[in-house]
């Protein structure tokens, strides 16, 4: 149920090449170790990371070509989690986040999703974790404080204990900074950030945006997949070989 289907793998091939190449169907692996590929640094790449990238490619969330980022940089690939825009995609996405959280070893008491993308992510991840026996409360923020009804800026469970921030990517770190400040102001403790893709993209200084978050706030950042995982994913698929040099250089 958690595996990327052969139809999705084929769909990702059609999406990137414009034609239907021979199937990349892989034999079943019941009971096999959760290892498929190895990234360029020698670390093991687990099934769920490769499956997530295939899933993102099939849904058009991950694209290869020539793109310009918000920061004005030219990029050989584009990742837009907002295109996980139907119920089944969101269900699957939540489960990949859940796998990444469990693999990270990060302990938390609660999930927090910063508006706006983080709202649906926190809910989807909360459902996926509950299905696996981890029933965590979740909350999110309003962009503007509400002055009637329950009032305030936090919606959902009150922020308490150790809180994990969930978002799609980290670019400038603005969303994380605002989330950390809000969580601490409410008397809770931000213990980490969980994102979909760590692009290892340079931040405002000489280090990556993710590393800047780690250094500035002293909290770890975990991801479903990283740029190293993406390179391993490309290396395993002949139809994507042409993009490897540009992605590696990026």
JSON list of C-alpha atoms in Angstrom, two decimals, residues 11-216:
[
{"chain": "A", "resi": 11, "resn": "UNK", "atom": "CA", "xyz": [3.96, 7.99, -15.66]},
{"chain": "A", "resi": 12, "resn": "UNK", "atom": "CA", "xyz": [7.14, 9.64, -14.39]},
{"chain": "A", "resi": 13, "resn": "UNK", "atom": "CA", "xyz": [9.00, 8.35, -17.46]},
{"chain": "A", "resi": 14, "resn": "UNK", "atom": "CA", "xyz": [6.36, 9.76, -19.80]},
{"chain": "A", "resi": 15, "resn": "UNK", "atom": "CA", "xyz": [6.41, 13.07, -17.94]},
{"chain": "A", "resi": 16, "resn": "UNK", "atom": "CA", "xyz": [10.15, 13.60, -18.32]},
{"chain": "A", "resi": 17, "resn": "UNK", "atom": "CA", "xyz": [10.69, 12.13, -21.78]},
{"chain": "A", "resi": 18, "resn": "UNK", "atom": "CA", "xyz": [7.39, 12.76, -23.56]},
{"chain": "A", "resi": 19, "resn": "UNK", "atom": "CA", "xyz": [7.18, 9.10, -24.57]},
{"chain": "A", "resi": 20, "resn": "UNK", "atom": "CA", "xyz": [6.58, 5.76, -22.91]},
{"chain": "A", "resi": 21, "resn": "UNK", "atom": "CA", "xyz": [9.93, 3.90, -22.61]},
{"chain": "A", "resi": 22, "resn": "UNK", "atom": "CA", "xyz": [10.28, 0.27, -21.53]},
{"chain": "A", "resi": 23, "resn": "UNK", "atom": "CA", "xyz": [8.85, -0.37, -18.10]},
{"chain": "A", "resi": 24, "resn": "UNK", "atom": "CA", "xyz": [11.11, 0.00, -15.09]},
{"chain": "A", "resi": 25, "resn": "UNK", "atom": "CA", "xyz": [9.08, -2.59, -13.21]},
{"chain": "A", "resi": 26, "resn": "UNK", "atom": "CA", "xyz": [11.07, -4.07, -10.38]},
{"chain": "A", "resi": 27, "resn": "UNK", "atom": "CA", "xyz": [10.48, -7.49, -8.83]},
{"chain": "A", "resi": 28, "resn": "UNK", "atom": "CA", "xyz": [8.63, -7.68, -5.53]},
{"chain": "A", "resi": 29, "resn": "UNK", "atom": "CA", "xyz": [10.72, -7.40, -2.41]},
{"chain": "A", "resi": 30, "resn": "UNK", "atom": "CA", "xyz": [8.59, -8.86, 0.43]},
{"chain": "A", "resi": 31, "resn": "UNK", "atom": "CA", "xyz": [10.69, -9.06, 3.54]},
{"chain": "A", "resi": 32, "resn": "UNK", "atom": "CA", "xyz": [13.73, -7.52, 1.85]},
{"chain": "A", "resi": 33, "resn": "UNK", "atom": "CA", "xyz": [15.86, -4.93, 3.71]},
{"chain": "A", "resi": 34, "resn": "UNK", "atom": "CA", "xyz": [14.60, -1.36, 3.22]},
{"chain": "A", "resi": 35, "resn": "UNK", "atom": "CA", "xyz": [17.58, -0.54, 0.97]},
{"chain": "A", "resi": 36, "resn": "UNK", "atom": "CA", "xyz": [17.57, 0.13, -2.78]},
{"chain": "A", "resi": 37, "resn": "UNK", "atom": "CA", "xyz": [20.22, 2.61, -3.88]},
{"chain": "A", "resi": 38, "resn": "UNK", "atom": "CA", "xyz": [23.24, 4.40, -2.51]},
{"chain": "A", "resi": 39, "resn": "UNK", "atom": "CA", "xyz": [23.86, 8.11, -2.70]},
{"chain": "A", "resi": 40, "resn": "UNK", "atom": "CA", "xyz": [27.13, 9.61, -3.91]},
{"chain": "A", "resi": 41, "resn": "UNK", "atom": "CA", "xyz": [28.46, 9.92, -0.36]},
{"chain": "A", "resi": 42, "resn": "UNK", "atom": "CA", "xyz": [28.06, 6.19, 0.15]},
{"chain": "A", "resi": 43, "resn": "UNK", "atom": "CA", "xyz": [25.06, 6.32, 2.48]},
{"chain": "A", "resi": 44, "resn": "UNK", "atom": "CA", "xyz": [22.16, 3.96, 1.93]},
{"chain": "A", "resi": 45, "resn": "UNK", "atom": "CA", "xyz": [19.06, 5.27, 0.20]},
{"chain": "A", "resi": 46, "resn": "UNK", "atom": "CA", "xyz": [15.97, 3.61, 1.62]},
{"chain": "A", "resi": 47, "resn": "UNK", "atom": "CA", "xyz": [12.91, 2.53, -0.32]},
{"chain": "A", "resi": 48, "resn": "UNK", "atom": "CA", "xyz": [10.60, 5.27, 0.87]},
{"chain": "A", "resi": 49, "resn": "UNK", "atom": "CA", "xyz": [12.94, 8.05, -0.28]},
{"chain": "A", "resi": 50, "resn": "UNK", "atom": "CA", "xyz": [13.24, 6.66, -3.80]},
{"chain": "A", "resi": 51, "resn": "UNK", "atom": "CA", "xyz": [9.51, 5.94, -3.91]},
{"chain": "A", "resi": 52, "resn": "UNK", "atom": "CA", "xyz": [8.76, 9.50, -2.81]},
{"chain": "A", "resi": 53, "resn": "UNK", "atom": "CA", "xyz": [10.86, 10.97, -5.62]},
{"chain": "A", "resi": 54, "resn": "UNK", "atom": "CA", "xyz": [9.19, 8.72, -8.19]},
{"chain": "A", "resi": 55, "resn": "UNK", "atom": "CA", "xyz": [5.82, 9.73, -6.79]},
{"chain": "A", "resi": 56, "resn": "UNK", "atom": "CA", "xyz": [6.71, 13.44, -6.98]},
{"chain": "A", "resi": 57, "resn": "UNK", "atom": "CA", "xyz": [7.93, 13.04, -10.55]},
{"chain": "A", "resi": 58, "resn": "UNK", "atom": "CA", "xyz": [4.76, 11.21, -11.59]},
{"chain": "A", "resi": 59, "resn": "UNK", "atom": "CA", "xyz": [2.58, 13.96, -10.09]},
{"chain": "A", "resi": 60, "resn": "UNK", "atom": "CA", "xyz": [4.51, 16.76, -11.81]},
{"chain": "A", "resi": 61, "resn": "UNK", "atom": "CA", "xyz": [5.70, 18.07, -8.45]},
{"chain": "A", "resi": 62, "resn": "UNK", "atom": "CA", "xyz": [9.31, 17.31, -9.40]},
{"chain": "A", "resi": 63, "resn": "UNK", "atom": "CA", "xyz": [10.38, 18.51, -12.84]},
{"chain": "A", "resi": 64, "resn": "UNK", "atom": "CA", "xyz": [13.65, 18.66, -14.74]},
{"chain": "A", "resi": 65, "resn": "UNK", "atom": "CA", "xyz": [14.67, 21.33, -17.23]},
{"chain": "A", "resi": 66, "resn": "UNK", "atom": "CA", "xyz": [15.62, 24.98, -16.86]},
{"chain": "A", "resi": 67, "resn": "UNK", "atom": "CA", "xyz": [13.93, 27.05, -14.15]},
{"chain": "A", "resi": 68, "resn": "UNK", "atom": "CA", "xyz": [14.52, 30.30, -12.30]},
{"chain": "A", "resi": 69, "resn": "UNK", "atom": "CA", "xyz": [14.05, 30.25, -8.54]},
{"chain": "A", "resi": 70, "resn": "UNK", "atom": "CA", "xyz": [12.47, 33.01, -6.46]},
{"chain": "A", "resi": 71, "resn": "UNK", "atom": "CA", "xyz": [16.00, 34.05, -5.50]},
{"chain": "A", "resi": 72, "resn": "UNK", "atom": "CA", "xyz": [16.86, 34.48, -9.18]},
{"chain": "A", "resi": 73, "resn": "UNK", "atom": "CA", "xyz": [19.09, 31.40, -9.45]},
{"chain": "A", "resi": 74, "resn": "UNK", "atom": "CA", "xyz": [18.94, 29.15, -12.50]},
{"chain": "A", "resi": 75, "resn": "UNK", "atom": "CA", "xyz": [17.99, 25.63, -11.46]},
{"chain": "A", "resi": 76, "resn": "UNK", "atom": "CA", "xyz": [18.00, 22.35, -13.44]},
{"chain": "A", "resi": 77, "resn": "UNK", "atom": "CA", "xyz": [15.01, 21.07, -11.51]},
{"chain": "A", "resi": 78, "resn": "UNK", "atom": "CA", "xyz": [11.88, 22.39, -9.85]},
{"chain": "A", "resi": 79, "resn": "UNK", "atom": "CA", "xyz": [9.95, 21.09, -6.83]},
{"chain": "A", "resi": 80, "resn": "UNK", "atom": "CA", "xyz": [6.48, 22.44, -6.02]},
{"chain": "A", "resi": 81, "resn": "UNK", "atom": "CA", "xyz": [4.72, 20.57, -3.20]},
{"chain": "A", "resi": 82, "resn": "UNK", "atom": "CA", "xyz": [1.58, 22.64, -3.83]},
{"chain": "A", "resi": 83, "resn": "UNK", "atom": "CA", "xyz": [0.91, 20.33, -6.78]},
{"chain": "A", "resi": 84, "resn": "UNK", "atom": "CA", "xyz": [0.13, 17.47, -4.39]},
{"chain": "A", "resi": 85, "resn": "UNK", "atom": "CA", "xyz": [-3.38, 18.80, -4.77]},
{"chain": "A", "resi": 86, "resn": "UNK", "atom": "CA", "xyz": [-5.79, 15.88, -4.51]},
{"chain": "A", "resi": 87, "resn": "UNK", "atom": "CA", "xyz": [-6.87, 13.62, -1.69]},
{"chain": "A", "resi": 88, "resn": "UNK", "atom": "CA", "xyz": [-4.88, 10.56, -2.72]},
{"chain": "A", "resi": 89, "resn": "UNK", "atom": "CA", "xyz": [-1.69, 12.57, -3.26]},
{"chain": "A", "resi": 90, "resn": "UNK", "atom": "CA", "xyz": [-2.04, 14.20, 0.15]},
{"chain": "A", "resi": 91, "resn": "UNK", "atom": "CA", "xyz": [-2.67, 10.83, 1.80]},
{"chain": "A", "resi": 92, "resn": "UNK", "atom": "CA", "xyz": [0.47, 9.39, 0.23]},
{"chain": "A", "resi": 93, "resn": "UNK", "atom": "CA", "xyz": [2.50, 12.49, 1.01]},
{"chain": "A", "resi": 94, "resn": "UNK", "atom": "CA", "xyz": [1.55, 12.31, 4.68]},
{"chain": "A", "resi": 95, "resn": "UNK", "atom": "CA", "xyz": [2.76, 8.74, 4.83]},
{"chain": "A", "resi": 96, "resn": "UNK", "atom": "CA", "xyz": [6.15, 9.63, 3.33]},
{"chain": "A", "resi": 97, "resn": "UNK", "atom": "CA", "xyz": [6.55, 12.38, 5.91]},
{"chain": "A", "resi": 98, "resn": "UNK", "atom": "CA", "xyz": [5.62, 9.88, 8.62]},
{"chain": "A", "resi": 99, "resn": "UNK", "atom": "CA", "xyz": [8.28, 7.45, 7.38]},
{"chain": "A", "resi": 100, "resn": "UNK", "atom": "CA", "xyz": [10.86, 10.27, 7.35]},
{"chain": "A", "resi": 101, "resn": "UNK", "atom": "CA", "xyz": [9.98, 11.31, 10.90]},
{"chain": "A", "resi": 102, "resn": "UNK", "atom": "CA", "xyz": [10.26, 7.75, 12.19]},
{"chain": "A", "resi": 103, "resn": "UNK", "atom": "CA", "xyz": [13.60, 7.32, 10.38]},
{"chain": "A", "resi": 104, "resn": "UNK", "atom": "CA", "xyz": [14.94, 10.61, 11.76]},
{"chain": "A", "resi": 105, "resn": "UNK", "atom": "CA", "xyz": [14.79, 9.61, 15.41]},
{"chain": "A", "resi": 106, "resn": "UNK", "atom": "CA", "xyz": [13.44, 13.05, 16.33]},
{"chain": "A", "resi": 107, "resn": "UNK", "atom": "CA", "xyz": [11.21, 12.93, 19.39]},
{"chain": "A", "resi": 108, "resn": "UNK", "atom": "CA", "xyz": [8.30, 15.36, 19.71]},
{"chain": "A", "resi": 109, "resn": "UNK", "atom": "CA", "xyz": [4.99, 15.85, 21.48]},
{"chain": "A", "resi": 110, "resn": "UNK", "atom": "CA", "xyz": [3.21, 17.81, 18.76]},
{"chain": "A", "resi": 111, "resn": "UNK", "atom": "CA", "xyz": [3.25, 18.90, 15.11]},
{"chain": "A", "resi": 112, "resn": "UNK", "atom": "CA", "xyz": [3.10, 22.50, 13.93]},
{"chain": "A", "resi": 113, "resn": "UNK", "atom": "CA", "xyz": [2.41, 23.51, 10.32]},
{"chain": "A", "resi": 114, "resn": "UNK", "atom": "CA", "xyz": [3.11, 27.14, 9.40]},
{"chain": "A", "resi": 115, "resn": "UNK", "atom": "CA", "xyz": [0.50, 28.78, 7.17]},
{"chain": "A", "resi": 116, "resn": "UNK", "atom": "CA", "xyz": [-0.23, 28.11, 4.46]},
{"chain": "A", "resi": 117, "resn": "UNK", "atom": "CA", "xyz": [1.30, 24.92, 3.03]},
{"chain": "A", "resi": 118, "resn": "UNK", "atom": "CA", "xyz": [2.12, 23.63, 6.48]},
{"chain": "A", "resi": 119, "resn": "UNK", "atom": "CA", "xyz": [-1.56, 23.52, 7.44]},
{"chain": "A", "resi": 120, "resn": "UNK", "atom": "CA", "xyz": [-2.49, 20.59, 5.21]},
{"chain": "A", "resi": 121, "resn": "UNK", "atom": "CA", "xyz": [0.89, 18.97, 5.78]},
{"chain": "A", "resi": 122, "resn": "UNK", "atom": "CA", "xyz": [0.44, 18.90, 9.56]},
{"chain": "A", "resi": 123, "resn": "UNK", "atom": "CA", "xyz": [-3.01, 17.37, 9.20]},
{"chain": "A", "resi": 124, "resn": "UNK", "atom": "CA", "xyz": [-1.89, 14.75, 6.66]},
{"chain": "A", "resi": 125, "resn": "UNK", "atom": "CA", "xyz": [1.18, 13.80, 8.70]},
{"chain": "A", "resi": 126, "resn": "UNK", "atom": "CA", "xyz": [-0.91, 13.62, 11.87]},
{"chain": "A", "resi": 127, "resn": "UNK", "atom": "CA", "xyz": [-3.31, 11.17, 10.21]},
{"chain": "A", "resi": 128, "resn": "UNK", "atom": "CA", "xyz": [-0.46, 9.07, 8.80]},
{"chain": "A", "resi": 129, "resn": "UNK", "atom": "CA", "xyz": [1.27, 8.86, 12.18]},
{"chain": "A", "resi": 130, "resn": "UNK", "atom": "CA", "xyz": [-1.99, 7.94, 13.93]},
{"chain": "A", "resi": 131, "resn": "UNK", "atom": "CA", "xyz": [-2.35, 5.05, 11.47]},
{"chain": "A", "resi": 132, "resn": "UNK", "atom": "CA", "xyz": [1.07, 3.86, 12.66]},
{"chain": "A", "resi": 133, "resn": "UNK", "atom": "CA", "xyz": [0.19, 4.16, 16.35]},
{"chain": "A", "resi": 134, "resn": "UNK", "atom": "CA", "xyz": [1.54, 7.67, 17.05]},
{"chain": "A", "resi": 135, "resn": "UNK", "atom": "CA", "xyz": [-1.41, 9.92, 17.82]},
{"chain": "A", "resi": 136, "resn": "UNK", "atom": "CA", "xyz": [0.11, 13.41, 18.01]},
{"chain": "A", "resi": 137, "resn": "UNK", "atom": "CA", "xyz": [-1.81, 16.68, 18.40]},
{"chain": "A", "resi": 138, "resn": "UNK", "atom": "CA", "xyz": [-1.21, 19.31, 15.72]},
{"chain": "A", "resi": 139, "resn": "UNK", "atom": "CA", "xyz": [-1.75, 23.01, 15.25]},
{"chain": "A", "resi": 140, "resn": "UNK", "atom": "CA", "xyz": [-1.07, 25.81, 12.80]},
{"chain": "A", "resi": 141, "resn": "UNK", "atom": "CA", "xyz": [-1.02, 29.58, 12.79]},
{"chain": "A", "resi": 142, "resn": "UNK", "atom": "CA", "xyz": [-3.21, 32.25, 11.30]},
{"chain": "A", "resi": 143, "resn": "UNK", "atom": "CA", "xyz": [-1.54, 34.97, 9.28]},
{"chain": "A", "resi": 144, "resn": "UNK", "atom": "CA", "xyz": [-3.54, 37.51, 11.28]},
{"chain": "A", "resi": 145, "resn": "UNK", "atom": "CA", "xyz": [-4.74, 37.18, 14.87]},
{"chain": "A", "resi": 146, "resn": "UNK", "atom": "CA", "xyz": [-8.46, 36.54, 15.35]},
{"chain": "A", "resi": 147, "resn": "UNK", "atom": "CA", "xyz": [-10.19, 39.00, 17.69]},
{"chain": "A", "resi": 148, "resn": "UNK", "atom": "CA", "xyz": [-13.44, 37.06, 18.15]},
{"chain": "A", "resi": 149, "resn": "UNK", "atom": "CA", "xyz": [-14.50, 33.50, 18.95]},
{"chain": "A", "resi": 150, "resn": "UNK", "atom": "CA", "xyz": [-11.57, 31.58, 20.41]},
{"chain": "A", "resi": 151, "resn": "UNK", "atom": "CA", "xyz": [-9.27, 34.41, 19.33]},
{"chain": "A", "resi": 152, "resn": "UNK", "atom": "CA", "xyz": [-5.50, 34.26, 19.04]},
{"chain": "A", "resi": 153, "resn": "UNK", "atom": "CA", "xyz": [-3.19, 33.23, 16.25]},
{"chain": "A", "resi": 154, "resn": "UNK", "atom": "CA", "xyz": [-2.82, 29.48, 16.92]},
{"chain": "A", "resi": 155, "resn": "UNK", "atom": "CA", "xyz": [-5.47, 27.07, 15.64]},
{"chain": "A", "resi": 156, "resn": "UNK", "atom": "CA", "xyz": [-5.77, 23.50, 16.87]},
{"chain": "A", "resi": 157, "resn": "UNK", "atom": "CA", "xyz": [-4.04, 22.02, 19.88]},
{"chain": "A", "resi": 158, "resn": "UNK", "atom": "CA", "xyz": [-2.40, 24.50, 22.28]},
{"chain": "A", "resi": 159, "resn": "UNK", "atom": "CA", "xyz": [1.36, 24.61, 21.76]},
{"chain": "A", "resi": 160, "resn": "UNK", "atom": "CA", "xyz": [2.94, 22.57, 24.56]},
{"chain": "A", "resi": 161, "resn": "UNK", "atom": "CA", "xyz": [6.06, 20.51, 25.09]},
{"chain": "A", "resi": 162, "resn": "UNK", "atom": "CA", "xyz": [8.40, 19.60, 22.26]},
{"chain": "A", "resi": 163, "resn": "UNK", "atom": "CA", "xyz": [7.07, 20.77, 18.89]},
{"chain": "A", "resi": 164, "resn": "UNK", "atom": "CA", "xyz": [8.14, 19.58, 15.42]},
{"chain": "A", "resi": 165, "resn": "UNK", "atom": "CA", "xyz": [7.71, 22.12, 12.61]},
{"chain": "A", "resi": 166, "resn": "UNK", "atom": "CA", "xyz": [6.59, 20.61, 9.29]},
{"chain": "A", "resi": 167, "resn": "UNK", "atom": "CA", "xyz": [6.93, 22.39, 5.94]},
{"chain": "A", "resi": 168, "resn": "UNK", "atom": "CA", "xyz": [7.63, 21.62, 2.28]},
{"chain": "A", "resi": 169, "resn": "UNK", "atom": "CA", "xyz": [11.11, 23.12, 1.74]},
{"chain": "A", "resi": 170, "resn": "UNK", "atom": "CA", "xyz": [13.42, 25.69, 3.33]},
{"chain": "A", "resi": 171, "resn": "UNK", "atom": "CA", "xyz": [14.47, 28.56, 1.09]},
{"chain": "A", "resi": 172, "resn": "UNK", "atom": "CA", "xyz": [15.15, 31.76, 3.04]},
{"chain": "A", "resi": 173, "resn": "UNK", "atom": "CA", "xyz": [14.22, 30.29, 6.43]},
{"chain": "A", "resi": 174, "resn": "UNK", "atom": "CA", "xyz": [11.58, 32.98, 7.06]},
{"chain": "A", "resi": 175, "resn": "UNK", "atom": "CA", "xyz": [8.79, 30.51, 7.80]},
{"chain": "A", "resi": 176, "resn": "UNK", "atom": "CA", "xyz": [10.97, 28.56, 10.21]},
{"chain": "A", "resi": 177, "resn": "UNK", "atom": "CA", "xyz": [12.10, 31.70, 12.03]},
{"chain": "A", "resi": 178, "resn": "UNK", "atom": "CA", "xyz": [8.51, 32.90, 12.49]},
{"chain": "A", "resi": 179, "resn": "UNK", "atom": "CA", "xyz": [7.45, 29.44, 13.64]},
{"chain": "A", "resi": 180, "resn": "UNK", "atom": "CA", "xyz": [10.27, 29.15, 16.17]},
{"chain": "A", "resi": 181, "resn": "UNK", "atom": "CA", "xyz": [9.45, 32.59, 17.59]},
{"chain": "A", "resi": 182, "resn": "UNK", "atom": "CA", "xyz": [5.75, 31.76, 17.86]},
{"chain": "A", "resi": 183, "resn": "UNK", "atom": "CA", "xyz": [6.33, 28.37, 19.49]},
{"chain": "A", "resi": 184, "resn": "UNK", "atom": "CA", "xyz": [8.71, 29.82, 22.06]},
{"chain": "A", "resi": 185, "resn": "UNK", "atom": "CA", "xyz": [6.39, 32.74, 22.74]},
{"chain": "A", "resi": 186, "resn": "UNK", "atom": "CA", "xyz": [3.64, 30.24, 23.57]},
{"chain": "A", "resi": 187, "resn": "UNK", "atom": "CA", "xyz": [5.92, 28.54, 26.08]},
{"chain": "A", "resi": 188, "resn": "UNK", "atom": "CA", "xyz": [6.70, 25.45, 23.99]},
{"chain": "A", "resi": 189, "resn": "UNK", "atom": "CA", "xyz": [10.00, 24.11, 22.66]},
{"chain": "A", "resi": 190, "resn": "UNK", "atom": "CA", "xyz": [10.77, 23.78, 18.92]},
{"chain": "A", "resi": 191, "resn": "UNK", "atom": "CA", "xyz": [12.83, 20.60, 18.57]},
{"chain": "A", "resi": 192, "resn": "UNK", "atom": "CA", "xyz": [13.26, 20.28, 14.81]},
{"chain": "A", "resi": 193, "resn": "UNK", "atom": "CA", "xyz": [11.99, 20.82, 11.30]},
{"chain": "A", "resi": 194, "resn": "UNK", "atom": "CA", "xyz": [10.73, 18.14, 8.91]},
{"chain": "A", "resi": 195, "resn": "UNK", "atom": "CA", "xyz": [10.59, 19.01, 5.20]},
{"chain": "A", "resi": 196, "resn": "UNK", "atom": "CA", "xyz": [9.86, 17.15, 1.98]},
{"chain": "A", "resi": 197, "resn": "UNK", "atom": "CA", "xyz": [13.03, 17.96, 0.03]},
{"chain": "A", "resi": 198, "resn": "UNK", "atom": "CA", "xyz": [16.35, 19.36, 1.21]},
{"chain": "A", "resi": 199, "resn": "UNK", "atom": "CA", "xyz": [17.64, 21.00, -1.96]},
{"chain": "A", "resi": 200, "resn": "UNK", "atom": "CA", "xyz": [20.95, 21.82, -0.23]},
{"chain": "A", "resi": 201, "resn": "UNK", "atom": "CA", "xyz": [20.53, 25.25, -1.77]},
{"chain": "A", "resi": 202, "resn": "UNK", "atom": "CA", "xyz": [22.72, 28.10, -0.64]},
{"chain": "A", "resi": 203, "resn": "UNK", "atom": "CA", "xyz": [21.07, 30.39, 1.87]},
{"chain": "A", "resi": 204, "resn": "UNK", "atom": "CA", "xyz": [21.79, 34.05, 2.54]},
{"chain": "A", "resi": 205, "resn": "UNK", "atom": "CA", "xyz": [25.42, 33.33, 3.36]},
{"chain": "A", "resi": 206, "resn": "UNK", "atom": "CA", "xyz": [27.98, 30.75, 2.26]},
{"chain": "A", "resi": 207, "resn": "UNK", "atom": "CA", "xyz": [26.19, 27.74, 3.76]},
{"chain": "A", "resi": 208, "resn": "UNK", "atom": "CA", "xyz": [22.96, 26.03, 2.74]},
{"chain": "A", "resi": 209, "resn": "UNK", "atom": "CA", "xyz": [19.59, 27.38, 3.83]},
{"chain": "A", "resi": 210, "resn": "UNK", "atom": "CA", "xyz": [19.04, 24.25, 5.92]},
{"chain": "A", "resi": 211, "resn": "UNK", "atom": "CA", "xyz": [22.43, 24.61, 7.62]},
{"chain": "A", "resi": 212, "resn": "UNK", "atom": "CA", "xyz": [21.63, 28.24, 8.40]},
{"chain": "A", "resi": 213, "resn": "UNK", "atom": "CA", "xyz": [18.48, 27.08, 10.21]},
{"chain": "A", "resi": 214, "resn": "UNK", "atom": "CA", "xyz": [20.50, 24.52, 12.17]},
{"chain": "A", "resi": 215, "resn": "UNK", "atom": "CA", "xyz": [23.12, 27.10, 13.12]},
{"chain": "A", "resi": 216, "resn": "UNK", "atom": "CA", "xyz": [20.74, 29.96, 13.92]}
]
